[in-house]
Structures are given as structure tokens and as C-alpha cells.
Amino acid sequence: MFFASDNTGPVHPKVMAALAQANTGYALGYGADALMDQVRDRIRTLFEAPEAAVFLVATGTAANSLALATLANPWDTIFCSPVAHIHEDECNAPEFYSGGAKLTLVGDSDKMTAETLRAAIEAEETRGVHGPQRGPVSITQVTERGSVYSLDELQGLTAIAKAYELPVHLDGARFANALVALGCSPAEMTWKAGVDAVSFGGTKNGLMGAEAVVFFDPAKAWEFELRRKRGAHLFSKHRYLSAQMDSYLRDDLWLEMARQANANCARLVAGLRAAGATFQHTPQANMIYVALPRSTHQRLKAEGAQYYLNDGPLETGDGAELLGCRLVCDWSIGADLIDRFVALLKD
Amino acid sequence: MFFASDNTGPVHPKVMAALAQANTGYALGYGADALMDQVRDRIRTLFEAPEAAVFLVATGTAANSLALATLANPWDTIFCSPVAHIHEDECNAPEFYSGGAKLTLVGDSDKMTAETLRAAIEAEETRGVHGPQRGPVSITQVTERGSVYSLDELQGLTAIAKAYELPVHLDGARFANALVALGCSPAEMTWKAGVDAVSFGGTKNGLMGAEAVVFFDPAKAWEFELRRKRGAHLFSKHRYLSAQMDSYLRDDLWLEMARQANANCARLVAGLRAAGATFQHTPQANMIYVALPRSTHQRLKAEGAQYYLNDGPLETGDGAELLGCRLVCDWSIGADLIDRFVALLKD
Amino acid sequence: MFFASDNTGPVHPKVMAALAQANTGYALGYGADALMDQVRDRIRTLFEAPEAAVFLVATGTAANSLALATLANPWDTIFCSPVAHIHEDECNAPEFYSGGAKLTLVGDSDKMTAETLRAAIEAEETRGVHGPQRGPVSITQVTERGSVYSLDELQGLTAIAKAYELPVHLDGARFANALVALGCSPAEMTWKAGVDAVSFGGTKNGLMGAEAVVFFDPAKAWEFELRRKRGAHLFSKHRYLSAQMDSYLRDDLWLEMARQANANCARLVAGLRAAGATFQHTPQANMIYVALPRSTHQRLKAEGAQYYLNDGPLETGDGAELLGCRLVCDWSIGADLIDRFVALLKD
Amino acid sequence: MFFASDNTGPVHPKVMAALAQANTGYALGYGADALMDQVRDRIRTLFEAPEAAVFLVATGTAANSLALATLANPWDTIFCSPVAHIHEDECNAPEFYSGGAKLTLVGDSDKMTAETLRAAIEAEETRGVHGPQRGPVSITQVTERGSVYSLDELQGLTAIAKAYELPVHLDGARFANALVALGCSPAEMTWKAGVDAVSFGGTKNGLMGAEAVVFFDPAKAWEFELRRKRGAHLFSKHRYLSAQMDSYLRDDLWLEMARQANANCARLVAGLRAAGATFQHTPQANMIYVALPRSTHQRLKAEGAQYYLNDGPLETGDGAELLGCRLVCDWSIGADLIDRFVALLKD
């Protein structure tokens, strides 16, 4: 009953097969492999962006940090949610890669809104050379609390960013899960909604370790390449990154896995709802935050369920103690395990 | 006839099998996988260093840069050969990771000597706070020209470093090739010879992308972990790094591949010698620098041979033009291809 | 009527005289001047800290950034008030000097409290290697809203820091103004209250451009010297920094100027109170935040008064619009100008 | 007999007077003072560059590091002489400010030549993303061995730089000394000779601590301002930097002091020549490298002469031991001291 993260499950067999298939003969290194040409084409087609610059790295933190460093000056501040991965879970990697940019936390929710974003941008002002300068806006889709921005919400945020001439980055570690939740196209969720660069995640959705970074305007492509190399993220045996991403996009495998993950999560949500659990954030994709009584939590743990507690104890009106729990489903977790977990909810 | 690098060949089938085997069920991420425990034990045993701190990253540049950043202060200078990978082939990654340390180039050869190292260290002195401070010594074994330091040579270098209380890093991207060339033990080539930290390469010797960093004194282990995470080099699905390294060390696969690579190179060297070629550096491991007439070079290229030219044209005594060529053999290149290459040497 | 800042007034004549006096003959550079020995002794005596490491730099931002970089690791987060100078007014200098550390904003006031500090430290937790690590606590005394921490309040903050083994930095750009407001000794306001390092400001209190950095534990003295040099803040003609600081401390000139500045401010406060103005923060030293009607503000500006507006318009209960104004007094502003300003408050 | 450096003498009385004169009333801080407008005009007129961006900082290392960081990317390498101040005497400040750029040492002399520069640039090539990228060329005028580049030599270097589209920085810590040695105009020695940005030194030529940075193309002016602030080099009481530079340029005081310094040095050179001393570099400005017998050196030191030994002992043909000595004259050292020094040369 592993619900700890979508990075604890196995790699999809088709991806493993693609790695094996790529493992024949010689291939040029450092991104000059033929498979990378294919990946680039696939992503450009997928995003309806024939000019886009496309790169592969192996970790989501690398994708985010390198993309943001390319968009931000060292004296800028990056606008993001207070629970953004780039703020809470990357050990200052964005600050490191950007040469010391700051992060400004927008609002007090996992979702930024046009209003909180505008207020945060306005507050970083008018100190001229003295204060940090306004830099990129980084949006996490799916958010770190499992919410999905609607296209309208995304456009609301990017409209504010554009009004201040700030570039927009999308942390799409769970891009696929958001996409299938919204039922829109990759272009609609990115450049058509005003996004300039996207971390297009694969690792949390069935790959071994591969993420694409896509810049819709290729002007900074060479700078990104230098930053990637200087950051030690350019792989010599690059074909194995390419093979992962190629198989991911072939025959919509990525969407299939994301649909399965979201469906798994919906099954879990249904069980939790039936058991009367309350959700701290509306479930929309493959990650949920749910409040469980301490006794339930203890029973689940005793039975081997794996997940993280998010917050401290929550007090309910009648004094009973609840614990905030984070549960994540990937494509691979089976209905049987979900059902077993749900069964344990009942005393 | 791919002699361009030892990173253009395939991954060893046993490593692929280990990846497939690791791809079952759930595993904790970020280095907490059980396979990593096994890898740590293997490396400690192999190096006869039960206290050593052991980490995995995916690229050699990451291994070198993170190791050096852990050993060097930002105001230090790192002593290395003028052809060191950290100087010529990492796009300033050591400078980036160390926060702006400098590299001091020692001597004018691929090999540093006790004399050139001492002279370089002495020259970086007596300016107190004004000049860069003396920092780590980084030794590349196999060197970037294919030479192998003898144990005596290594000890000669580390003795100088110790005399100035400077830590010693070994860039062992081709650690295995050097080891089998010397016929010594890993401990003899590292801590027994005065090395403090080693980049223990695997990618150039049959892995997909996995390198170990080993600190014989574990005092800086936590700092390294933070640097690795901040550098975006901590893998969420870490088990696939572990699986590579575990299979690499199992049943001496790593030594088997290195022996094969060196033997392949020896076959190539014999053919070149028979054809009267002259070597710019004495062949010792799996990479050679050889001077070939331009006409031979053109014939080889026309037949599809792949390798790099190292230097500009060389003039011989009788006016004929020679080209400096770099040829590298990995474990996988077969005798047939080598023989075909050799056959082409003859007009 | 210059109330814009305490850095717009002239240098005290005694300091100018000291500079002239120092301007004879030759003196060793880079801090080896004899006057610096005298300054070091004066500061050690003043702070009752015979072992303290003492350095001079020319700007407050240099003092803060270099001190914090010496106390913080690049992967740390520094705890400070949301209106701290290091956060709002240094264009990411602390992030730059520290190599990418983060700033965590504590509470929502100019003053941190033991409770808000503990909560902020607790919130930066338990993510192990993933999140930023807890780093130094930086306290601004006088705060950027003109408040002065009592000794009890300081001790309350440092006790929390010590409980988490975090070092404590005091940004004392207005150290003297706080000291005379509290009527305590320098030792009481620093190391006796749990402070490890202090930016001891002079520029805002009558100097031309000189600040001391004092570490009560000299263990990191050499590191600081290297950071200062690397940051280009080591002056070749250092005697002119020494001369400023020496004259500042001679015959309590620094306290005399601070007393005068605070007295000037008290005269201004009295006039504002008499005119019915309301204060946004309790006046305690030489800087006040006061709400003035827009019409009053316009009249003052028309008459040439210089000061900053801090916040946007404030609404009062009866609909009248107020503006938040920041007024700062240095030692040099005369009673006549203050009285003229006060006279203009009346319609 | 202070010949240790041109930063150990006093500030010119006219500069002190200008500081006193500036010390009246209030002045806006951070470069918005009226005196700075005057300085900007003076420098633009002086350099015949009406569009130039002009900034003041307090140290030469700040001027160099900030200028180079503005011209270089972090993944670049900066071309300079092996004895350049930026390489030997700034404790990695250029590496720090640039975010990790490298320095490539050109040739083995204090002076780069078109040939050695071209060779160095050519050698940094063809590795694509793997190696450092070619960055700015930094020329030191007067060199760190006291040589002065002729206008032809400067143009020879900048022509190479332009051929590779690399920007050119001039470290003019001793700009004035070079200028009077060449007898040319500031424009001729800078932009007319192909220089893009110059560190226009004042501190070594009679100021207290003030250097101008001039960009002939103002496109990067705002970036420089942000870098200066972020580096903590923007002075709040900026008028005192302005006053120094203003008085420096008024009535050609700067040229007068440089002429005096060079004349002082010429007197010293004449005395040394008469005593049979041999020069390691041809004396051209106000700094010389001369070989003196150990016995002479000891006598001079015993009599209180102050200067640095540059190199280790030199062997002459007949076995006598010579020491390489660096002697620097500023404007203030009197003929009497020079003559006394010369007198001591005779046994």
C-alpha cells in the first residue's frame, strides 16, 4: 500500500523495452543521438510548437532550476506558491542555479490567484536598484496539494505576468496528470495559456528519470545548453534519456499512465468519501490531502500503508484529533491495494 | 569503427538485466532504497574502507564537481593538469559548484609530477589574503591522454599535497582501466596512496549513467548530500542508479569490462605499431593518442571510422604532415572492427 | 527639512578632522595600518570582548552580507523580519554572498517574537536533505520601522536560536540609536544577549562610510577576511576607514551623535503628537512611521520637506485618507528645521 | 623611503579639500547627488564619449570584478596576462562576481601580444558546449610589471578580440600613469583603441578610495547598477565618492599627480642606472622591477626602505646573487627620499 509518492513505483514495461531496444550498437553522445531528434519532433508536434527548443534532463529539480535560471537574473525574485516544490523541496537549487535569485511567496495557498499574484508583484516595487527586481512567475501544475489550475486560472495568472512583462514557467512534474484532469491539449495548457517554458515531467509518471524542458521561444536555447552542461546535467549516454521520453510519447503511453494514476486516485477518493473522510484540498488528479483520525492512521500504518503526514494534528469542532495525510497514486498501484487500504478505514 | 569515446557503446547486458530486475514493486526514493545499502557495502569492502561515505550520481562531471566543491573553498585554487577534464571539458562546472574557485594548471603535460606540483603550489603563495588560497589537488587516473600514474607517481603527488595540508581528489572516470593496467587494488590506488576522495566512474565502462563518489573520511558526508540535492543530482528513483552500480561490482563485471577494453586497445596498438604509427603518449589503458598521415586519416574517415583529432597538424622531419588522433576502446568494440581499422592503415 | 534618511546629512566635523589628521605620511594598506590596531582595541574594550574579531567595511550591505555569508551555508535559510533591510533593500546581496541561501520571513511585523521565530524555525523542518536547512537568525536593531527590541526581547529571540543551535546576527545599522534608547551597554545588547556577530553601523550616524563587523568568537576571522577580499571590500587605503571609526569611538562621539539624533526625533514626535498625528509604530529611536492626511503631506512637500511614503493610503473610520510617512532624523538636523516642519502640520 | 605601493601615500590636499567642501548640508544618496552629475559630465567630456555610462566604486577590485561580470557569462573564460591583478591579487573576486567564469592566462609575460592572445583564444575552442566559452579580454594598463602598452599594441590586441567578437576590458588602476607615459588622450587609449569598458583608477593616484567604471556602450548600464548594488558597492553617502573624482578631474589634478609620480620614478630609475642596476622590465611609468644584490637589499632594508621582493633570487653569470625588487612611486614621495635611497645603493 505505497501511497508515499509517485516516484516509488516501477518504470512502465514499455519504457524498459525501449531502453533495451536503444541498447544496441553505437550512438553519439551528449544529445546528438538520433533518438533525440525523434523526441524533439514528437514534443514539437505534441505542443504544436515547431520552433520550440527541447532538452532532456534526469531530475525534476534540474528541469526547474535550469529553466528558471535561464529566465531569471540573479537579482530577480521568482514568484511562486508558498508550497511550491522549488521553494520547499529543492534545497535552494533555484537560488544556486540562478546565482542568488530570491523566491517571493504568493498568497497562502497552493494555488496562486490573479489577485494574490498581482499583490505580490506590486509589493516588490519602487525600490529601484535597492530591492530585488521582479522576475519570472513559476506555476506548479498539478499543485503540491493536488489541485489543478483551470485554463482560465492559468490565463489569469499569465495575464498578470505579461502585464508586468515577466516570463512564465510551468513546473509540470505532474503535467500529464493535470492534462488528463482538464481534458485539454498540451498547447492549451502551456503557450496558448501564456506559458513561456515548461518542465515537462516524466519521472513521476512511469519513467526511470527523464524530464523535458521546453522553451516555446528558442532564443535562449544555447544559453540553456551551456547551463545544463555547466550544471553537470548533460548526459554522455544521452540515448537512454531519449529512449525513455520517446517511448513515453509513443502511442500516448504518457496519457495512458496518467489516466490510470488519476483513476486509481479517484477510486481511493471514493473509498475515503464513503468512509466519511474530509479532504483538505479538492481531489483533482493523482494526489490528495485528506484528514484521518489518529486511530485510523495508526491502524493503516500498522498494516503497512506508506504515506506522508503533511501537517500537524488538526482539531475538529468536537475535540477529536485528525491528521493531515498525503496520498499519491501512480499508474502502477493496483485496485486491490487501494481497496485494501479503503477497507482498513473502517474501524 | 567507433573509437570516438568510451561513452558511445552500449550498456552491458548484465547491467540491463539488473535494471529490469530492480523494476519490480515499490522502493523508497532518494537513496533510501535497499539496493543502495548493498552498493555501499560493496564499495566499502572493495576499497577496504568500512567508514567510507558513498554516493551515486549520474554523470562524471557531477561526481567531480560535487566532490571538489566539498573539498575546496570558493577562494581556493584547485591544482590539476592542463588537460584535466575538470578544466577542459566541464564548461566551468567546478567553478560553478565551488562558488568560484580557480583552477591552477600544473606543468605542461597530462601528468603532473611531484616537481611541477610543488612548483605550482609554491607559486600560489605569500600573497596572504590577496591571492587565491591553496586548495585541493585533483589527479586524473587514467589521464586525458591515456597515461596511467604508477602507484609511486601517485604517492609522490599526494606526498606534496600532504606537505601543504591539501586534500587530494582522484578523477577516476576511467578508474577501472587504470586499475587493471596497474594490477593493484582499489585501496592501493586511492587511500593507501594518499587520496581523500574519488570519482569512481562507471559510465565510461559499460554503465548507462552512474558514478560513485567515495570519501574515505566520512566527516563531510552530510555536506555532500546537501550539495548533491542542491545541485539537482539526487535521483528520486535512485534504485536505478543503485542497480547499475550493484551489477557493475557483482562478480567483478567492472574489472572484466575494463580488461576487455584495455585488451581491445592493445590489439589496436599492436596493429598501429605494425603499421609504423608513432604514439604521442605511451599507450597504457584504453585510450591512445597516435600520429597518422593525413592520407591515412582521410581513408579511415571515408570508410566510416569515428574518432577525434586532438591537435593540429604535426610536422615530421621530412616535411610529411601528420595528424594527432585520439582513439578510445570500450569493452564492446569487437576484434573484427579493430582489425578492419588496422587493415585500412595500409595504403 | 530633510527627513528622508540618516544617510543624507553631513559627516561630523570631528570625523572630517580625523581624516585630515590621518592624511600624513605613509601607512600600510589593507588593514595593517596602526590606526586599525587602535580601532580593534577600542571595539574590544567597548564590547568587553577581548577576543573579538573586528573588521571594517564601507557599506552596511557589505557588513550584513559578509557576516551572514560567514555564518550561513549556501543551502541554509536565514530567519529575519519581512521588513528586514537584508530582505528588502539589498538587491539579493545576502543571497549572492552566501552562494544562494534563502531568507525565511518571520511573522508579519518589523519585530520578530520568540513565538513567530519558533514557528518559522519549526516550519522549516523535517524534510531532511530536500528542504533548505535552518540557518542564522538575523535581528535588526533598530528595526526598519523604528522599533527597538528590549533586552528581554532580544534574549527571547536568541534563546530560540540557541535551542536550535543557530547562530545569531545583529544588523546594527542604527546600533547607536538603539543603544541610547535602551540605556544599556554594547555587551548587554550583543553577546550578553546571545548575539554572535554584529554589523556595527557608523554610516547612518555621522560617518562618511564605515561599518564594523564584530565576531565575538574569532574562529571564523580568517574566513571573513577572505570573504571580504573576494567581495572587493578590503580597502587598500584602509587608514581612512580606521580614522573614521577611531574618531567615532573617541570621547563617545558616536553616543553623542545618536543621542542628538534621538532627541531630534523626539522633538519631531512631540510636534506631531501635538498636531494629533497617529503613529504606525511606537517611536523609540530616530525613525518614525506616522500617518498624515494627504492635504498635510501635500503642503509639506510643497514647502520642500523630504521624506518617503511607506505604504499606500490608509483609510480612517470616517473616510478621510491618510498617508503612511517615514521620517528619519540624524544628529545634524537642527531644531529650527524640525520646528518649521511641525509648524507646517497646522493648516 | 616607502616604495611598497602607490596606495601607501597620503591623499592629495585638494582632494581632502573637496571632501570638506562636499560636507555641507544634505545630499541625496546612492549616486543621485548633484556632484555625481558633474562627475559624469566630466568623464564623458574627458573621454569624448557623450553616451558613456559612468559609475563610481571604492576599490579597484570592485571596478574590475563588476565590469568583467557585466561583460562575461558564467560559462566564459576571460583572457588576461598571467600576472594580471584580476588573476593574482583579487582572491577570486572575478570568479565570484561572474558566477564562476574562468581566467585563461595568455602567454608568459606581463604583456599579452596579438600572437599570444590569438593562440590562447584559438586554444579555447571547438569543444562546443563542453569547454568554457570565449569571453572578454582584460588588458592591464600599466601592466603589473610596470610596462605600458603602446596604442599600436592595444589596437593589436583589440583587433584580435573583435575578430572573435569578444568584448575588451581595460584594467586602468594606473590609467593616468600610462596616459602621461604615452602622451595620448583618454579616448585614444580606450574606445578609439577598441576598448569597451574601463576601470578608471584613482585610488593609486592620490584619491582616498574611488574608481570609475566607464562603459562606452551604455546598453548594460542598468545591469551594472544592479550588480553594483547586489555586490554592496553602492554607497549611501555617495557624494564623498563623487567629490573625490570631481576634484581629481578638475584642473587636470589627476594628470599632474601622475606626471609627478612618473617623474619621481624616472629620478629613481636614473639613480639605479647610475649605480649599475639591471631592470627586469623596461621602466615606463611609476613602477619598476629591478635586480639588486642581496647585500644592497639588506642595507636598504636596514635603513628602513620599504618595497616588495617580487621573485626568488636571480643568479648572474659570475655567481653573484641578485634579488628581484619591485619599487613603486606615487605623486607624494619627495626627491629627498629618492635621493637618499639612491645614495644607499653605493656600498
mmCIF file with all atom_site columns, C-alpha atoms in Angstrom, chain C residues 51-144:
data_model
loop_
_atom_site.group_PDB
_atom_site.id
_atom_site.type_symbol
_atom_site.label_atom_id
_atom_site.label_alt_id
_atom_site.label_comp_id
_atom_site.label_asym_id
_atom_site.label_entity_id
_atom_site.label_seq_id
_atom_site.pdbx_PDB_ins_code
_atom_site.Cartn_x
_atom_site.Cartn_y
_atom_site.Cartn_z
_atom_site.occupancy
_atom_site.B_iso_or_equiv
_atom_site.pdbx_formal_charge
_atom_site.auth_seq_id
_atom_site.auth_comp_id
_atom_site.auth_asym_id
_atom_site.auth_atom_id
_atom_site.pdbx_PDB_model_num
ATOM 1  C CA . GLU C 1 51  ? 38.993 38.086 21.834 1.00 0.00 ? 51  GLU C CA 1
ATOM 2  C CA . ALA C 1 52  ? 36.554 39.533 19.338 1.00 0.00 ? 52  ALA C CA 1
ATOM 3  C CA . ALA C 1 53  ? 37.461 39.632 15.660 1.00 0.00 ? 53  ALA C CA 1
ATOM 4  C CA . VAL C 1 54  ? 36.922 43.146 14.288 1.00 0.00 ? 54  VAL C CA 1
ATOM 5  C CA . PHE C 1 55  ? 36.772 44.241 10.639 1.00 0.00 ? 55  PHE C CA 1
ATOM 6  C CA . LEU C 1 56  ? 35.850 47.390 8.781  1.00 0.00 ? 56  LEU C CA 1
ATOM 7  C CA . VAL C 1 57  ? 33.925 47.735 5.561  1.00 0.00 ? 57  VAL C CA 1
ATOM 8  C CA . ALA C 1 58  ? 32.396 50.768 3.891  1.00 0.00 ? 58  ALA C CA 1
ATOM 9  C CA . THR C 1 59  ? 28.726 49.869 3.480  1.00 0.00 ? 59  THR C CA 1
ATOM 10 C CA . GLY C 1 60  ? 26.068 48.376 5.678  1.00 0.00 ? 60  GLY C CA 1
ATOM 11 C CA . THR C 1 61  ? 25.080 45.912 2.995  1.00 0.00 ? 61  THR C CA 1
ATOM 12 C CA . ALA C 1 62  ? 28.669 44.665 2.876  1.00 0.00 ? 62  ALA C CA 1
ATOM 13 C CA . ALA C 1 63  ? 28.703 44.270 6.648  1.00 0.00 ? 63  ALA C CA 1
ATOM 14 C CA . ASN C 1 64  ? 25.452 42.320 6.670  1.00 0.00 ? 64  ASN C CA 1
ATOM 15 C CA . SER C 1 65  ? 26.133 40.184 3.627  1.00 0.00 ? 65  SER C CA 1
ATOM 16 C CA . LEU C 1 66  ? 29.651 39.234 4.572  1.00 0.00 ? 66  LEU C CA 1
ATOM 17 C CA . ALA C 1 67  ? 28.694 38.497 8.160  1.00 0.00 ? 67  ALA C CA 1
ATOM 18 C CA . LEU C 1 68  ? 25.751 36.353 7.111  1.00 0.00 ? 68  LEU C CA 1
ATOM 19 C CA . ALA C 1 69  ? 27.736 34.536 4.430  1.00 0.00 ? 69  ALA C CA 1
ATOM 20 C CA . THR C 1 70  ? 30.248 33.637 7.126  1.00 0.00 ? 70  THR C CA 1
ATOM 21 C CA . LEU C 1 71  ? 27.509 32.282 9.372  1.00 0.00 ? 71  LEU C CA 1
ATOM 22 C CA . ALA C 1 72  ? 25.310 30.557 6.778  1.00 0.00 ? 72  ALA C CA 1
ATOM 23 C CA . ASN C 1 73  ? 25.792 27.676 4.395  1.00 0.00 ? 73  ASN C CA 1
ATOM 24 C CA . PRO C 1 74  ? 24.529 28.089 0.829  1.00 0.00 ? 74  PRO C CA 1
ATOM 25 C CA . TRP C 1 75  ? 21.802 25.526 1.492  1.00 0.00 ? 75  TRP C CA 1
ATOM 26 C CA . ASP C 1 76  ? 20.552 27.286 4.610  1.00 0.00 ? 76  ASP C CA 1
ATOM 27 C CA . THR C 1 77  ? 17.713 29.677 5.144  1.00 0.00 ? 77  THR C CA 1
ATOM 28 C CA . ILE C 1 78  ? 18.245 32.848 7.168  1.00 0.00 ? 78  ILE C CA 1
ATOM 29 C CA . PHE C 1 79  ? 15.449 33.891 9.507  1.00 0.00 ? 79  PHE C CA 1
ATOM 30 C CA . CYS C 1 80  ? 14.573 37.583 9.521  1.00 0.00 ? 80  CYS C CA 1
ATOM 31 C CA . SER C 1 81  ? 11.726 40.055 9.684  1.00 0.00 ? 81  SER C CA 1
ATOM 32 C CA . PRO C 1 82  ? 9.729  40.570 6.479  1.00 0.00 ? 82  PRO C CA 1
ATOM 33 C CA . VAL C 1 83  ? 10.833 44.217 6.501  1.00 0.00 ? 83  VAL C CA 1
ATOM 34 C CA . ALA C 1 84  ? 14.487 43.461 7.213  1.00 0.00 ? 84  ALA C CA 1
ATOM 35 C CA . HIS C 1 85  ? 16.989 45.505 5.238  1.00 0.00 ? 85  HIS C CA 1
ATOM 36 C CA . ILE C 1 86  ? 18.673 42.273 4.157  1.00 0.00 ? 86  ILE C CA 1
ATOM 37 C CA . HIS C 1 87  ? 15.413 41.198 2.552  1.00 0.00 ? 87  HIS C CA 1
ATOM 38 C CA . GLU C 1 88  ? 14.021 44.396 1.101  1.00 0.00 ? 88  GLU C CA 1
ATOM 39 C CA . ASP C 1 89  ? 16.908 46.725 0.458  1.00 0.00 ? 89  ASP C CA 1
ATOM 40 C CA . GLU C 1 90  ? 19.993 44.807 -0.558 1.00 0.00 ? 90  GLU C CA 1
ATOM 41 C CA . CYS C 1 91  ? 19.087 43.592 -4.063 1.00 0.00 ? 91  CYS C CA 1
ATOM 42 C CA . ASN C 1 92  ? 19.787 39.966 -3.121 1.00 0.00 ? 92  ASN C CA 1
ATOM 43 C CA . ALA C 1 93  ? 23.240 40.710 -1.707 1.00 0.00 ? 93  ALA C CA 1
ATOM 44 C CA . PRO C 1 94  ? 22.855 38.151 1.119  1.00 0.00 ? 94  PRO C CA 1
ATOM 45 C CA . GLU C 1 95  ? 21.815 35.540 -1.435 1.00 0.00 ? 95  GLU C CA 1
ATOM 46 C CA . PHE C 1 96  ? 24.788 36.480 -3.599 1.00 0.00 ? 96  PHE C CA 1
ATOM 47 C CA . TYR C 1 97  ? 27.393 36.481 -0.844 1.00 0.00 ? 97  TYR C CA 1
ATOM 48 C CA . SER C 1 98  ? 26.097 33.288 0.751  1.00 0.00 ? 98  SER C CA 1
ATOM 49 C CA . GLY C 1 99  ? 26.117 31.427 -2.556 1.00 0.00 ? 99  GLY C CA 1
ATOM 50 C CA . GLY C 1 100 ? 22.358 31.069 -2.731 1.00 0.00 ? 100 GLY C CA 1
ATOM 51 C CA . ALA C 1 101 ? 20.976 30.842 0.792  1.00 0.00 ? 101 ALA C CA 1
ATOM 52 C CA . LYS C 1 102 ? 17.309 31.629 1.244  1.00 0.00 ? 102 LYS C CA 1
ATOM 53 C CA . LEU C 1 103 ? 15.614 34.121 3.567  1.00 0.00 ? 103 LEU C CA 1
ATOM 54 C CA . THR C 1 104 ? 12.643 32.970 5.615  1.00 0.00 ? 104 THR C CA 1
ATOM 55 C CA . LEU C 1 105 ? 10.374 35.794 6.659  1.00 0.00 ? 105 LEU C CA 1
ATOM 56 C CA . VAL C 1 106 ? 9.306  35.554 10.273 1.00 0.00 ? 106 VAL C CA 1
ATOM 57 C CA . GLY C 1 107 ? 5.872  36.812 11.301 1.00 0.00 ? 107 GLY C CA 1
ATOM 58 C CA . ASP C 1 108 ? 4.294  39.862 9.759  1.00 0.00 ? 108 ASP C CA 1
ATOM 59 C CA . SER C 1 109 ? 5.779  42.657 11.826 1.00 0.00 ? 109 SER C CA 1
ATOM 60 C CA . ASP C 1 110 ? 9.046  44.554 11.918 1.00 0.00 ? 110 ASP C CA 1
ATOM 61 C CA . LYS C 1 111 ? 9.803  42.760 15.152 1.00 0.00 ? 111 LYS C CA 1
ATOM 62 C CA . MET C 1 112 ? 10.206 39.038 15.319 1.00 0.00 ? 112 MET C CA 1
ATOM 63 C CA . THR C 1 113 ? 8.971  37.472 18.540 1.00 0.00 ? 113 THR C CA 1
ATOM 64 C CA . ALA C 1 114 ? 10.038 34.300 20.245 1.00 0.00 ? 114 ALA C CA 1
ATOM 65 C CA . GLU C 1 115 ? 6.762  32.780 19.132 1.00 0.00 ? 115 GLU C CA 1
ATOM 66 C CA . THR C 1 116 ? 6.923  33.781 15.480 1.00 0.00 ? 116 THR C CA 1
ATOM 67 C CA . LEU C 1 117 ? 10.584 32.812 15.320 1.00 0.00 ? 117 LEU C CA 1
ATOM 68 C CA . ARG C 1 118 ? 9.974  29.416 16.837 1.00 0.00 ? 118 ARG C CA 1
ATOM 69 C CA . ALA C 1 119 ? 7.082  28.827 14.452 1.00 0.00 ? 119 ALA C CA 1
ATOM 70 C CA . ALA C 1 120 ? 9.184  29.799 11.444 1.00 0.00 ? 120 ALA C CA 1
ATOM 71 C CA . ILE C 1 121 ? 12.051 27.571 12.502 1.00 0.00 ? 121 ILE C CA 1
ATOM 72 C CA . GLU C 1 122 ? 9.705  24.708 13.185 1.00 0.00 ? 122 GLU C CA 1
ATOM 73 C CA . ALA C 1 123 ? 8.082  25.115 9.778  1.00 0.00 ? 123 ALA C CA 1
ATOM 74 C CA . GLU C 1 124 ? 11.481 24.708 8.094  1.00 0.00 ? 124 GLU C CA 1
ATOM 75 C CA . GLU C 1 125 ? 11.722 21.157 9.144  1.00 0.00 ? 125 GLU C CA 1
ATOM 76 C CA . THR C 1 126 ? 11.955 17.533 8.758  1.00 0.00 ? 126 THR C CA 1
ATOM 77 C CA . ARG C 1 127 ? 12.334 17.461 5.031  1.00 0.00 ? 127 ARG C CA 1
ATOM 78 C CA . GLY C 1 128 ? 15.846 16.243 5.578  1.00 0.00 ? 128 GLY C CA 1
ATOM 79 C CA . VAL C 1 129 ? 18.004 16.872 2.574  1.00 0.00 ? 129 VAL C CA 1
ATOM 80 C CA . HIS C 1 130 ? 15.104 18.137 0.476  1.00 0.00 ? 130 HIS C CA 1
ATOM 81 C CA . GLY C 1 131 ? 14.343 21.481 2.044  1.00 0.00 ? 131 GLY C CA 1
ATOM 82 C CA . PRO C 1 132 ? 16.561 24.372 2.982  1.00 0.00 ? 132 PRO C CA 1
ATOM 83 C CA . GLN C 1 133 ? 18.435 23.835 6.201  1.00 0.00 ? 133 GLN C CA 1
ATOM 84 C CA . ARG C 1 134 ? 17.923 26.056 9.210  1.00 0.00 ? 134 ARG C CA 1
ATOM 85 C CA . GLY C 1 135 ? 20.499 28.816 9.260  1.00 0.00 ? 135 GLY C CA 1
ATOM 86 C CA . PRO C 1 136 ? 21.275 32.024 11.133 1.00 0.00 ? 136 PRO C CA 1
ATOM 87 C CA . VAL C 1 137 ? 18.763 34.324 12.742 1.00 0.00 ? 137 VAL C CA 1
ATOM 88 C CA . SER C 1 138 ? 19.263 37.959 11.752 1.00 0.00 ? 138 SER C CA 1
ATOM 89 C CA . ILE C 1 139 ? 17.817 40.612 14.058 1.00 0.00 ? 139 ILE C CA 1
ATOM 90 C CA . THR C 1 140 ? 17.595 44.281 13.033 1.00 0.00 ? 140 THR C CA 1
ATOM 91 C CA . GLN C 1 141 ? 18.106 46.712 15.885 1.00 0.00 ? 141 GLN C CA 1
ATOM 92 C CA . VAL C 1 142 ? 16.684 49.484 15.457 1.00 0.00 ? 142 VAL C CA 1
ATOM 93 C CA . THR C 1 143 ? 14.097 47.741 13.254 1.00 0.00 ? 143 THR C CA 1
ATOM 94 C CA . GLU C 1 144 ? 13.218 49.080 9.833  1.00 0.00 ? 144 GLU C CA 1
#
